[in-house]
Amino acid sequence: MDRAHDVFVILARRMGKLTDTDDLGGWLYRVAVNTCLMDLRRARGWRKVKDQLFGWVSPSASTPERNAQAKRDVSKLELAVRELPVKQRALMTLIHLDGKTQSEAARLLSLSEGQVSKLYKKALATLQASDWEIDHG
């Protein structure tokens, strides 16, 4: 239901830019598929972050309280990343969720490797200032 809502919000925003509004079926289908795929990628990425942050906890040590705290921590981290400037957020997503190197991220973002290095350091400093340690792996 959330993704269906998202698709129609996108339609409302882009309605004035669409050239063929008589048959929106194909356009809606393509946007719906892309929206769902992006949501799945994002969910998979955040599961990866959760596993990296809390994967060291053995299943036998898992408790409802610890699981609830882990969920809150991941939510706080997601909010902290959302507050980063767009380029820094994109860079952190490419590196930590998509597994790209800084060089690959530079090419994808059309930035120099020096710019990417500076943006990455700024993003890390911002996240660390909000009490988050990121594995530089």
CSV table of C-alpha atoms in Angstrom, one decimal:
chain,number,residue,atom,x,y,z
A,1,MET,CA,0.0,0.0,0.0
A,2,ASP,CA,2.8,2.4,0.8
A,3,ARG,CA,4.5,1.8,-2.6
A,4,ALA,CA,1.2,2.3,-4.4
A,5,HIS,CA,0.8,5.6,-2.5
A,6,ASP,CA,4.4,6.6,-3.5
A,7,VAL,CA,3.6,5.9,-7.2
A,8,PHE,CA,0.6,8.1,-7.2
A,9,VAL,CA,2.5,10.9,-5.4
A,10,ILE,CA,5.1,10.6,-8.2
A,11,LEU,CA,2.4,10.8,-10.8
A,12,ALA,CA,0.9,13.9,-9.2
A,13,ARG,CA,4.3,15.6,-9.1
A,14,ARG,CA,5.1,14.7,-12.8
A,15,MET,CA,1.7,15.0,-14.4
A,16,GLY,CA,2.5,18.4,-16.0
A,17,LYS,CA,5.7,17.0,-17.5
A,18,LEU,CA,4.2,13.8,-19.1
A,19,THR,CA,3.6,14.0,-22.8
A,20,ASP,CA,1.1,11.2,-23.3
A,21,THR,CA,-1.5,11.3,-20.5
A,22,ASP,CA,-4.2,9.3,-22.4
A,23,ASP,CA,-2.5,6.0,-21.6
A,24,LEU,CA,-0.6,6.1,-18.3
A,25,GLY,CA,-0.7,2.3,-17.7
A,26,GLY,CA,2.8,1.6,-19.0
A,27,TRP,CA,4.3,4.6,-17.2
A,28,LEU,CA,2.5,3.7,-13.9
A,29,TYR,CA,3.7,0.1,-14.3
A,30,ARG,CA,7.3,1.1,-14.8
A,31,VAL,CA,7.3,3.6,-11.9
A,32,ALA,CA,5.7,1.0,-9.6
A,33,VAL,CA,8.3,-1.6,-10.5
A,34,ASN,CA,11.1,0.9,-10.0
A,35,THR,CA,9.6,2.1,-6.7
A,36,CYS,CA,9.3,-1.4,-5.4
A,37,LEU,CA,12.8,-2.4,-6.5
A,38,MET,CA,14.3,0.7,-4.8
A,39,ASP,CA,12.4,-0.1,-1.6
A,40,LEU,CA,13.7,-3.7,-1.6
A,41,ARG,CA,17.3,-2.4,-2.2
A,42,ARG,CA,16.9,0.1,0.6
A,43,ALA,CA,15.5,-2.6,3.0
A,44,ARG,CA,18.3,-5.0,2.0
A,45,GLY,CA,20.8,-2.3,2.6
A,46,TRP,CA,19.5,-1.4,6.1
A,47,ARG,CA,19.4,-5.1,7.0
A,48,LYS,CA,23.1,-5.2,5.9
A,49,VAL,CA,23.8,-2.2,8.2
A,50,LYS,CA,21.9,-3.9,11.0
A,51,ASP,CA,23.9,-7.1,10.5
A,52,GLN,CA,27.2,-5.2,10.5
A,53,LEU,CA,26.3,-3.2,13.6
A,54,PHE,CA,24.7,-6.0,15.6
A,55,GLY,CA,25.7,-9.2,13.8
A,56,TRP,CA,28.3,-10.0,16.4
A,57,VAL,CA,25.5,-10.8,18.9
A,58,SER,CA,25.0,-14.5,19.0
A,59,PRO,CA,21.5,-15.8,18.5
A,60,SER,CA,21.5,-17.2,22.0
A,61,ALA,CA,22.3,-13.7,23.4
A,62,SER,CA,19.4,-12.2,21.5
A,63,THR,CA,16.6,-10.9,23.7
A,64,PRO,CA,13.5,-9.0,22.9
A,65,GLU,CA,15.1,-5.9,24.7
A,66,ARG,CA,18.3,-6.2,22.7
A,67,ASN,CA,16.4,-6.6,19.4
A,68,ALA,CA,14.2,-3.6,20.3
A,69,GLN,CA,17.3,-1.5,21.1
A,70,ALA,CA,19.0,-2.7,17.8
A,71,LYS,CA,15.9,-1.6,15.9
A,72,ARG,CA,15.9,1.8,17.6
A,73,ASP,CA,19.7,2.2,16.9
A,74,VAL,CA,19.2,1.4,13.2
A,75,SER,CA,16.4,3.9,13.0
A,76,LYS,CA,18.5,6.6,14.6
A,77,LEU,CA,21.3,5.8,12.2
A,78,GLU,CA,19.0,6.0,9.3
A,79,LEU,CA,17.7,9.4,10.5
A,80,ALA,CA,21.3,10.6,11.0
A,81,VAL,CA,22.2,9.6,7.4
A,82,ARG,CA,19.1,11.3,6.0
A,83,GLU,CA,20.2,14.5,7.6
A,84,LEU,CA,23.5,14.5,5.7
A,85,PRO,CA,23.8,16.8,2.7
A,86,VAL,CA,22.7,15.0,-0.6
A,87,LYS,CA,26.1,14.3,-2.0
A,88,GLN,CA,27.4,12.9,1.4
A,89,ARG,CA,24.2,10.8,1.8
A,90,ALA,CA,24.6,9.4,-1.7
A,91,LEU,CA,28.2,8.6,-1.1
A,92,MET,CA,27.6,6.9,2.2
A,93,THR,CA,24.8,4.9,0.5
A,94,LEU,CA,27.0,3.8,-2.4
A,95,ILE,CA,29.9,2.8,-0.1
A,96,HIS,CA,28.2,1.3,2.9
A,97,LEU,CA,24.9,-0.1,1.4
A,98,ASP,CA,25.9,-0.8,-2.2
A,99,GLY,CA,29.5,-1.9,-1.4
A,100,LYS,CA,31.2,0.5,-3.9
A,101,THR,CA,34.7,1.7,-3.5
A,102,GLN,CA,35.4,5.4,-3.3
A,103,SER,CA,36.8,5.3,-6.8
A,104,GLU,CA,33.6,3.7,-8.1
A,105,ALA,CA,31.5,6.1,-6.2
A,106,ALA,CA,33.5,9.0,-7.7
A,107,ARG,CA,32.7,7.8,-11.2
A,108,LEU,CA,29.0,7.2,-10.4
A,109,LEU,CA,28.6,10.7,-8.9
A,110,SER,CA,30.8,12.4,-11.6
A,111,LEU,CA,33.1,13.7,-8.9
A,112,SER,CA,36.9,13.6,-8.5
A,113,GLU,CA,38.4,11.1,-6.1
A,114,GLY,CA,39.7,14.0,-4.1
A,115,GLN,CA,36.2,15.4,-3.7
A,116,VAL,CA,34.8,12.0,-2.8
A,117,SER,CA,37.5,11.6,-0.1
A,118,LYS,CA,36.7,15.0,1.4
A,119,LEU,CA,32.9,14.4,1.3
A,120,TYR,CA,33.4,10.9,2.9
A,121,LYS,CA,35.5,12.3,5.7
A,122,LYS,CA,32.9,15.1,6.3
A,123,ALA,CA,30.1,12.6,6.4
A,124,LEU,CA,32.0,10.3,8.8
A,125,ALA,CA,32.8,13.3,11.1
A,126,THR,CA,29.1,14.3,11.1
A,127,LEU,CA,28.0,10.8,11.9
A,128,GLN,CA,30.7,10.4,14.6
A,129,ALA,CA,29.6,13.7,16.1
A,130,SER,CA,26.2,12.1,16.5
A,131,ASP,CA,27.8,9.1,18.4
A,132,TRP,CA,28.0,6.8,15.4
A,133,GLU,CA,31.1,4.8,14.5
A,134,ILE,CA,31.3,3.6,10.9
A,135,ASP,CA,33.5,0.8,9.8
A,136,HIS,CA,35.9,2.4,7.2
A,137,GLY,CA,36.3,-1.1,5.6
